[in-house]
PDB file of C-alpha atoms in Angstrom:
ATOM      1  CA  ASP M 202      91.639  90.647 111.928  1.00  0.00           C
ATOM      2  CA  ALA M 203      94.324  91.463 109.396  1.00  0.00           C
ATOM      3  CA  GLY M 204      97.276  93.455 110.660  1.00  0.00           C
ATOM      4  CA  VAL M 205      99.100  96.130 108.724  1.00  0.00           C
ATOM      5  CA  THR M 206      99.738  94.803 105.244  1.00  0.00           C
ATOM      6  CA  GLN M 207     102.465  96.055 102.926  1.00  0.00           C
ATOM      7  CA  SER M 208     103.215  95.330  99.296  1.00  0.00           C
ATOM      8  CA  PRO M 209     105.369  94.274  97.668  1.00  0.00           C
ATOM      9  CA  THR M 210     107.464  92.326 100.176  1.00  0.00           C
ATOM     10  CA  HIS M 211     110.653  92.590  98.126  1.00  0.00           C
ATOM     11  CA  LEU M 212     111.704  94.870  95.321  1.00  0.00           C
ATOM     12  CA  ILE M 213     114.859  95.397  93.267  1.00  0.00           C
ATOM     13  CA  LYS M 214     115.286  98.694  91.420  1.00  0.00           C
ATOM     14  CA  THR M 215     118.045 100.400  89.470  1.00  0.00           C
ATOM     15  CA  ARG M 216     119.604 103.715  90.473  1.00  0.00           C
ATOM     16  CA  GLY M 217     117.618 106.643  89.129  1.00  0.00           C
ATOM     17  CA  GLN M 218     114.338 104.743  88.944  1.00  0.00           C
ATOM     18  CA  HIS M 219     111.152 105.504  90.850  1.00  0.00           C
ATOM     19  CA  VAL M 220     109.392 103.204  93.329  1.00  0.00           C
ATOM     20  CA  THR M 221     105.934 103.080  94.924  1.00  0.00           C
ATOM     21  CA  LEU M 222     105.318 101.156  98.132  1.00  0.00           C
ATOM     22  CA  ARG M 223     101.839 100.436  99.464  1.00  0.00           C
ATOM     23  CA  CYS M 224     100.332 100.012 102.914  1.00  0.00           C
ATOM     24  CA  SER M 225      96.916  99.052 104.264  1.00  0.00           C
ATOM     25  CA  PRO M 226      96.363  99.939 107.931  1.00  0.00           C
ATOM     26  CA  ILE M 227      94.500  97.927 110.528  1.00  0.00           C
ATOM     27  CA  SER M 228      90.762  98.332 110.108  1.00  0.00           C
ATOM     28  CA  GLY M 229      89.615 101.379 112.045  1.00  0.00           C
ATOM     29  CA  HIS M 230      93.053 102.989 112.189  1.00  0.00           C
ATOM     30  CA  LYS M 231      93.112 106.378 110.512  1.00  0.00           C
ATOM     31  CA  SER M 232      96.782 107.212 110.983  1.00  0.00           C
ATOM     32  CA  VAL M 233      99.621 105.781 108.916  1.00  0.00           C
ATOM     33  CA  SER M 234     103.337 106.366 109.370  1.00  0.00           C
ATOM     34  CA  TRP M 235     106.308 105.378 107.238  1.00  0.00           C
ATOM     35  CA  TYR M 236     109.761 104.463 108.501  1.00  0.00           C
ATOM     36  CA  GLN M 237     113.049 103.540 106.838  1.00  0.00           C
ATOM     37  CA  GLN M 238     115.207 100.890 108.501  1.00  0.00           C
ATOM     38  CA  VAL M 239     118.713 100.491 107.163  1.00  0.00           C
ATOM     39  CA  LEU M 240     120.442  97.215 108.058  1.00  0.00           C
ATOM     40  CA  GLY M 241     121.799  97.332 111.596  1.00  0.00           C
ATOM     41  CA  GLN M 242     119.934 100.526 112.518  1.00  0.00           C
ATOM     42  CA  GLY M 243     116.646 101.398 114.156  1.00  0.00           C
ATOM     43  CA  PRO M 244     113.734 102.635 112.041  1.00  0.00           C
ATOM     44  CA  GLN M 245     113.833 106.307 111.034  1.00  0.00           C
ATOM     45  CA  PHE M 246     110.662 108.348 110.748  1.00  0.00           C
ATOM     46  CA  ILE M 247     109.745 109.521 107.243  1.00  0.00           C
ATOM     47  CA  PHE M 248     106.087 110.617 107.290  1.00  0.00           C
ATOM     48  CA  GLN M 249     102.890 110.506 109.294  1.00  0.00           C
ATOM     49  CA  TYR M 250      99.449 110.910 107.742  1.00  0.00           C
ATOM     50  CA  TYR M 251      96.155 111.288 109.549  1.00  0.00           C
ATOM     51  CA  GLU M 252      92.819 111.703 107.818  1.00  0.00           C
ATOM     52  CA  LYS M 253      94.611 112.087 104.471  1.00  0.00           C
ATOM     53  CA  GLU M 254      96.702 115.023 105.669  1.00  0.00           C
ATOM     54  CA  GLU M 255     100.431 115.058 106.337  1.00  0.00           C
ATOM     55  CA  ARG M 256     100.905 115.559 110.065  1.00  0.00           C
ATOM     56  CA  GLY M 257     104.640 115.061 110.348  1.00  0.00           C
ATOM     57  CA  ARG M 258     107.753 114.672 108.269  1.00  0.00           C
ATOM     58  CA  GLY M 259     111.201 113.410 109.184  1.00  0.00           C
ATOM     59  CA  ASN M 260     114.554 114.530 107.856  1.00  0.00           C
ATOM     60  CA  PHE M 261     114.309 113.041 104.371  1.00  0.00           C
ATOM     61  CA  PRO M 262     114.864 114.732 100.986  1.00  0.00           C
ATOM     62  CA  ASP M 263     112.041 115.835  98.711  1.00  0.00           C
ATOM     63  CA  ARG M 264     112.585 112.698  96.622  1.00  0.00           C
ATOM     64  CA  PHE M 265     110.417 111.027  99.248  1.00  0.00           C
ATOM     65  CA  SER M 266     106.694 111.706  99.122  1.00  0.00           C
ATOM     66  CA  ALA M 267     103.570 109.995 100.364  1.00  0.00           C
ATOM     67  CA  ARG M 268      99.831 110.223 100.342  1.00  0.00           C
ATOM     68  CA  GLN M 269      96.869 108.692 102.129  1.00  0.00           C
ATOM     69  CA  PHE M 270      93.675 107.666 100.401  1.00  0.00           C
ATOM     70  CA  PRO M 271      90.027 107.949 101.548  1.00  0.00           C
ATOM     71  CA  ASN M 272      90.123 104.303 102.718  1.00  0.00           C
ATOM     72  CA  TYR M 273      93.193 105.250 104.866  1.00  0.00           C
ATOM     73  CA  SER M 274      95.608 103.140 102.849  1.00  0.00           C
ATOM     74  CA  SER M 275      98.826 104.888 101.910  1.00  0.00           C
ATOM     75  CA  GLU M 276     101.566 105.036  99.303  1.00  0.00           C
ATOM     76  CA  LEU M 277     105.206 105.987  99.737  1.00  0.00           C
ATOM     77  CA  ASN M 278     106.955 107.205  96.600  1.00  0.00           C
ATOM     78  CA  VAL M 279     110.682 107.584  96.155  1.00  0.00           C
ATOM     79  CA  ASN M 280     112.105 109.253  93.043  1.00  0.00           C
ATOM     80  CA  ALA M 281     115.606 109.163  91.576  1.00  0.00           C
ATOM     81  CA  LEU M 282     116.640 106.168  93.660  1.00  0.00           C
ATOM     82  CA  LEU M 283     120.115 106.094  95.186  1.00  0.00           C
ATOM     83  CA  LEU M 284     122.069 103.090  96.408  1.00  0.00           C
ATOM     84  CA  GLY M 285     121.640 104.470  99.930  1.00  0.00           C
ATOM     85  CA  ASP M 286     117.869 104.107  99.657  1.00  0.00           C
ATOM     86  CA  SER M 287     118.293 100.343 100.006  1.00  0.00           C
ATOM     87  CA  ALA M 288     116.475  99.507 103.237  1.00  0.00           C
ATOM     88  CA  LEU M 289     113.444  97.926 104.842  1.00  0.00           C
ATOM     89  CA  TYR M 290     110.513 100.328 104.550  1.00  0.00           C
ATOM     90  CA  LEU M 291     108.030  99.929 107.359  1.00  0.00           C
ATOM     91  CA  CYS M 292     104.478 101.151 107.591  1.00  0.00           C
ATOM     92  CA  ALA M 293     102.758 101.573 110.953  1.00  0.00           C
ATOM     93  CA  SER M 294      99.173 102.390 111.815  1.00  0.00           C
ATOM     94  CA  ASN M 295      97.611 103.588 115.034  1.00  0.00           C
ATOM     95  CA  SER M 296      94.292 104.804 116.286  1.00  0.00           C
ATOM     96  CA  GLN M 297      93.394 108.404 116.862  1.00  0.00           C
ATOM     97  CA  GLY M 298      95.035 110.049 119.819  1.00  0.00           C
ATOM     98  CA  SER M 299      97.487 107.253 120.504  1.00  0.00           C
ATOM     99  CA  PHE M 300     101.144 108.221 120.693  1.00  0.00           C
ATOM    100  CA  TYR M 301     102.457 104.746 121.338  1.00  0.00           C
ATOM    101  CA  GLY M 302     100.022 102.151 120.027  1.00  0.00           C
ATOM    102  CA  TYR M 303     101.787 101.800 116.691  1.00  0.00           C
ATOM    103  CA  THR M 304     101.396  98.464 114.909  1.00  0.00           C
ATOM    104  CA  PHE M 305     103.972  97.801 112.239  1.00  0.00           C
ATOM    105  CA  GLY M 306     103.729  95.786 109.074  1.00  0.00           C
ATOM    106  CA  SER M 307     106.445  93.350 108.001  1.00  0.00           C
ATOM    107  CA  GLY M 308     107.873  95.891 105.608  1.00  0.00           C
ATOM    108  CA  THR M 309     109.026  96.113 102.011  1.00  0.00           C
ATOM    109  CA  ARG M 310     112.674  95.286 101.459  1.00  0.00           C
ATOM    110  CA  LEU M 311     113.986  97.584  98.724  1.00  0.00           C
ATOM    111  CA  THR M 312     117.326  96.899  97.058  1.00  0.00           C
ATOM    112  CA  VAL M 313     118.744  99.526  94.731  1.00  0.00           C
ATOM    113  CA  VAL M 314     121.461  98.303  92.354  1.00  0.00           C
TER     114      VAL M 314
ATOM    115  CA  GLN W  14     125.426 112.719 119.674  1.00  0.00           C
ATOM    116  CA  LYS W  15     122.408 110.669 118.628  1.00  0.00           C
ATOM    117  CA  GLU W  16     119.117 111.451 120.353  1.00  0.00           C
ATOM    118  CA  VAL W  17     118.771 107.844 121.538  1.00  0.00           C
ATOM    119  CA  GLU W  18     121.724 105.610 122.369  1.00  0.00           C
ATOM    120  CA  GLN W  19     121.399 101.842 122.600  1.00  0.00           C
ATOM    121  CA  ASP W  20     124.141  99.222 122.742  1.00  0.00           C
ATOM    122  CA  PRO W  21     123.744  97.038 119.626  1.00  0.00           C
ATOM    123  CA  GLY W  22     125.234  93.936 121.307  1.00  0.00           C
ATOM    124  CA  PRO W  23     125.052  91.093 120.634  1.00  0.00           C
ATOM    125  CA  LEU W  24     124.059  90.200 124.182  1.00  0.00           C
ATOM    126  CA  SER W  25     124.228  86.454 124.838  1.00  0.00           C
ATOM    127  CA  VAL W  26     122.803  84.943 128.052  1.00  0.00           C
ATOM    128  CA  PRO W  27     121.829  81.428 129.166  1.00  0.00           C
ATOM    129  CA  GLU W  28     118.196  80.348 129.260  1.00  0.00           C
ATOM    130  CA  GLY W  29     116.476  81.339 132.496  1.00  0.00           C
ATOM    131  CA  ALA W  30     118.690  84.372 133.155  1.00  0.00           C
ATOM    132  CA  ILE W  31     117.386  87.868 133.832  1.00  0.00           C
ATOM    133  CA  VAL W  32     118.093  90.162 130.905  1.00  0.00           C
ATOM    134  CA  SER W  33     118.593  93.908 131.242  1.00  0.00           C
ATOM    135  CA  LEU W  34     118.322  96.114 128.157  1.00  0.00           C
ATOM    136  CA  ASN W  35     118.891  99.872 128.313  1.00  0.00           C
ATOM    137  CA  CYS W  36     118.672 103.114 126.374  1.00  0.00           C
ATOM    138  CA  THR W  37     119.761 106.641 127.136  1.00  0.00           C
ATOM    139  CA  TYR W  38     118.371 109.728 125.477  1.00  0.00           C
ATOM    140  CA  SER W  39     119.111 113.430 125.272  1.00  0.00           C
ATOM    141  CA  ASN W  40     115.762 115.037 124.377  1.00  0.00           C
ATOM    142  CA  SER W  41     114.001 116.059 127.586  1.00  0.00           C
ATOM    143  CA  ALA W  42     110.745 116.519 125.644  1.00  0.00           C
ATOM    144  CA  PHE W  43     110.302 112.757 125.300  1.00  0.00           C
ATOM    145  CA  GLN W  44     107.340 111.594 127.401  1.00  0.00           C
ATOM    146  CA  TYR W  45     106.257 108.308 125.795  1.00  0.00           C
ATOM    147  CA  PHE W  46     108.601 105.370 125.976  1.00  0.00           C
ATOM    148  CA  MET W  47     108.232 102.051 124.206  1.00  0.00           C
ATOM    149  CA  TRP W  48     110.017  98.765 123.713  1.00  0.00           C
ATOM    150  CA  TYR W  49     109.630  96.847 120.491  1.00  0.00           C
ATOM    151  CA  ARG W  50     110.810  93.330 119.643  1.00  0.00           C
ATOM    152  CA  GLN W  51     111.866  92.591 116.082  1.00  0.00           C
ATOM    153  CA  TYR W  52     112.491  89.133 114.708  1.00  0.00           C
ATOM    154  CA  SER W  53     114.558  88.703 111.571  1.00  0.00           C
ATOM    155  CA  ARG W  54     112.728  89.779 108.412  1.00  0.00           C
ATOM    156  CA  LYS W  55     109.722  91.014 110.399  1.00  0.00           C
ATOM    157  CA  GLY W  56     108.376  94.377 111.487  1.00  0.00           C
ATOM    158  CA  PRO W  57     108.787  95.604 115.081  1.00  0.00           C
ATOM    159  CA  GLU W  58     106.200  94.315 117.578  1.00  0.00           C
ATOM    160  CA  LEU W  59     105.175  96.521 120.509  1.00  0.00           C
ATOM    161  CA  LEU W  60     106.062  94.902 123.867  1.00  0.00           C
ATOM    162  CA  MET W  61     105.663  97.595 126.482  1.00  0.00           C
ATOM    163  CA  TYR W  62     104.911 101.290 126.699  1.00  0.00           C
ATOM    164  CA  THR W  63     105.209 103.769 129.555  1.00  0.00           C
ATOM    165  CA  TYR W  64     104.175 107.357 129.933  1.00  0.00           C
ATOM    166  CA  SER W  65     106.621 109.594 131.818  1.00  0.00           C
ATOM    167  CA  SER W  66     108.610 108.100 134.701  1.00  0.00           C
ATOM    168  CA  GLY W  67     107.900 104.922 136.604  1.00  0.00           C
ATOM    169  CA  ASN W  68     107.707 101.171 136.264  1.00  0.00           C
ATOM    170  CA  LYS W  69     105.353  98.907 134.369  1.00  0.00           C
ATOM    171  CA  GLU W  70     105.152  95.141 134.558  1.00  0.00           C
ATOM    172  CA  ASP W  71     103.590  92.694 132.101  1.00  0.00           C
ATOM    173  CA  GLY W  72     104.243  89.027 132.700  1.00  0.00           C
ATOM    174  CA  ARG W  73     107.974  88.375 132.421  1.00  0.00           C
ATOM    175  CA  PHE W  74     108.652  91.922 131.195  1.00  0.00           C
ATOM    176  CA  THR W  75     109.268  95.051 133.292  1.00  0.00           C
ATOM    177  CA  ALA W  76     109.855  98.504 131.811  1.00  0.00           C
ATOM    178  CA  GLN W  77     111.436 101.294 133.835  1.00  0.00           C
ATOM    179  CA  VAL W  78     111.788 104.971 132.980  1.00  0.00           C
ATOM    180  CA  ASP W  79     113.975 107.427 134.875  1.00  0.00           C
ATOM    181  CA  LYS W  80     113.415 110.820 133.268  1.00  0.00           C
ATOM    182  CA  SER W  81     115.791 112.579 135.652  1.00  0.00           C
ATOM    183  CA  SER W  82     118.646 110.433 134.321  1.00  0.00           C
ATOM    184  CA  LYS W  83     117.193 110.157 130.783  1.00  0.00           C
ATOM    185  CA  TYR W  84     117.507 106.388 131.068  1.00  0.00           C
ATOM    186  CA  ILE W  85     115.065 103.597 130.282  1.00  0.00           C
ATOM    187  CA  SER W  86     115.320  99.868 130.867  1.00  0.00           C
ATOM    188  CA  LEU W  87     113.580  96.651 129.931  1.00  0.00           C
ATOM    189  CA  PHE W  88     113.991  93.592 132.125  1.00  0.00           C
ATOM    190  CA  ILE W  89     113.114  90.086 130.957  1.00  0.00           C
ATOM    191  CA  ARG W  90     112.773  87.425 133.655  1.00  0.00           C
ATOM    192  CA  ASP W  91     113.120  83.687 133.053  1.00  0.00           C
ATOM    193  CA  SER W  92     114.438  84.318 129.540  1.00  0.00           C
ATOM    194  CA  GLN W  93     113.539  81.763 126.859  1.00  0.00           C
ATOM    195  CA  PRO W  94     115.218  80.906 123.534  1.00  0.00           C
ATOM    196  CA  SER W  95     112.114  82.341 121.847  1.00  0.00           C
ATOM    197  CA  ASP W  96     113.053  85.732 123.337  1.00  0.00           C
ATOM    198  CA  SER W  97     116.059  85.817 120.988  1.00  0.00           C
ATOM    199  CA  ALA W  98     115.456  88.859 118.795  1.00  0.00           C
ATOM    200  CA  THR W  99     116.446  92.495 118.373  1.00  0.00           C
ATOM    201  CA  TYR W 100     114.953  94.800 121.015  1.00  0.00           C
ATOM    202  CA  LEU W 101     114.366  98.407 120.020  1.00  0.00           C
ATOM    203  CA  CYS W 102     113.628 101.257 122.378  1.00  0.00           C
ATOM    204  CA  ALA W 103     111.494 104.069 120.965  1.00  0.00           C
ATOM    205  CA  MET W 104     110.405 107.442 122.280  1.00  0.00           C
ATOM    206  CA  SER W 105     108.055 110.248 121.441  1.00  0.00           C
ATOM    207  CA  ALA W 106     107.323 113.717 122.693  1.00  0.00           C
ATOM    208  CA  GLY W 107     103.667 113.200 121.805  1.00  0.00           C
ATOM    209  CA  GLY W 108     101.690 114.965 119.109  1.00  0.00           C
ATOM    210  CA  GLY W 109     102.795 112.604 116.367  1.00  0.00           C
ATOM    211  CA  ALA W 110     104.450 115.241 114.195  1.00  0.00           C
ATOM    212  CA  ASP W 111     107.939 113.924 114.871  1.00  0.00           C
ATOM    213  CA  GLY W 112     107.033 110.250 114.879  1.00  0.00           C
ATOM    214  CA  LEU W 113     108.907 107.776 117.030  1.00  0.00           C
ATOM    215  CA  THR W 114     112.650 108.079 117.620  1.00  0.00           C
ATOM    216  CA  PHE W 115     114.252 104.651 117.825  1.00  0.00           C
ATOM    217  CA  GLY W 116     117.487 103.360 119.249  1.00  0.00           C
ATOM    218  CA  LYS W 117     119.720 101.204 117.092  1.00  0.00           C
ATOM    219  CA  GLY W 118     118.403  98.010 118.709  1.00  0.00           C
ATOM    220  CA  THR W 119     120.107  95.373 120.866  1.00  0.00           C
ATOM    221  CA  HIS W 120     120.521  91.899 119.396  1.00  0.00           C
ATOM    222  CA  LEU W 121     119.689  89.415 122.180  1.00  0.00           C
ATOM    223  CA  ILE W 122     120.619  85.731 122.060  1.00  0.00           C
ATOM    224  CA  ILE W 123     119.229  83.304 124.657  1.00  0.00           C
ATOM    225  CA  GLN W 124     121.312  80.153 124.721  1.00  0.00           C
ATOM    226  CA  PRO W 125     119.341  76.926 125.432  1.00  0.00           C
TER     227      PRO W 125
END
């Protein structure tokens, strides 16, 4: 079975640009979460989606948005990129009702120059 | 004060040693406690999870939670060079709305 898949694996963008990151959850998982991991830090929660609805949001500006599609895949969008947005963006999926069974993808490494 | 404190290390021990990794936290609402292992350029991999206080053992790994002290630990017995990685503690109050709160991660090096 495929795990959580994320695309692209690496991305370089210029300040002020927009970026879209994509995630496909494990088959059967209906919940997707997004995390930002800056070098040397633990992941920070950005969003959680379940059944295409936003169920939770971390302390991130409105430049960050996300959505979940009917097939449970998800997109994370970041507008007006800043240098500080450079990080590893991780997607995690888990099954309904689980508060700890999160499976993470390998992430998208975003570099803003 | 951060919600979850974790010593970033690096922690270097010889092969075969017992490793102790720890986190402290301030939010008494946390009920679910997890340990993730992260290799370089990879996503975190769930190792252990515990609900509320108590101990849990899985092979060479033992997780302990002391809610009264707001302190959690992960012990690795008979450590192997392949255990070299960053170990992240993570916590949740449940409900999913706030996601997981992670520590900074401890970089562990097992010397052959």
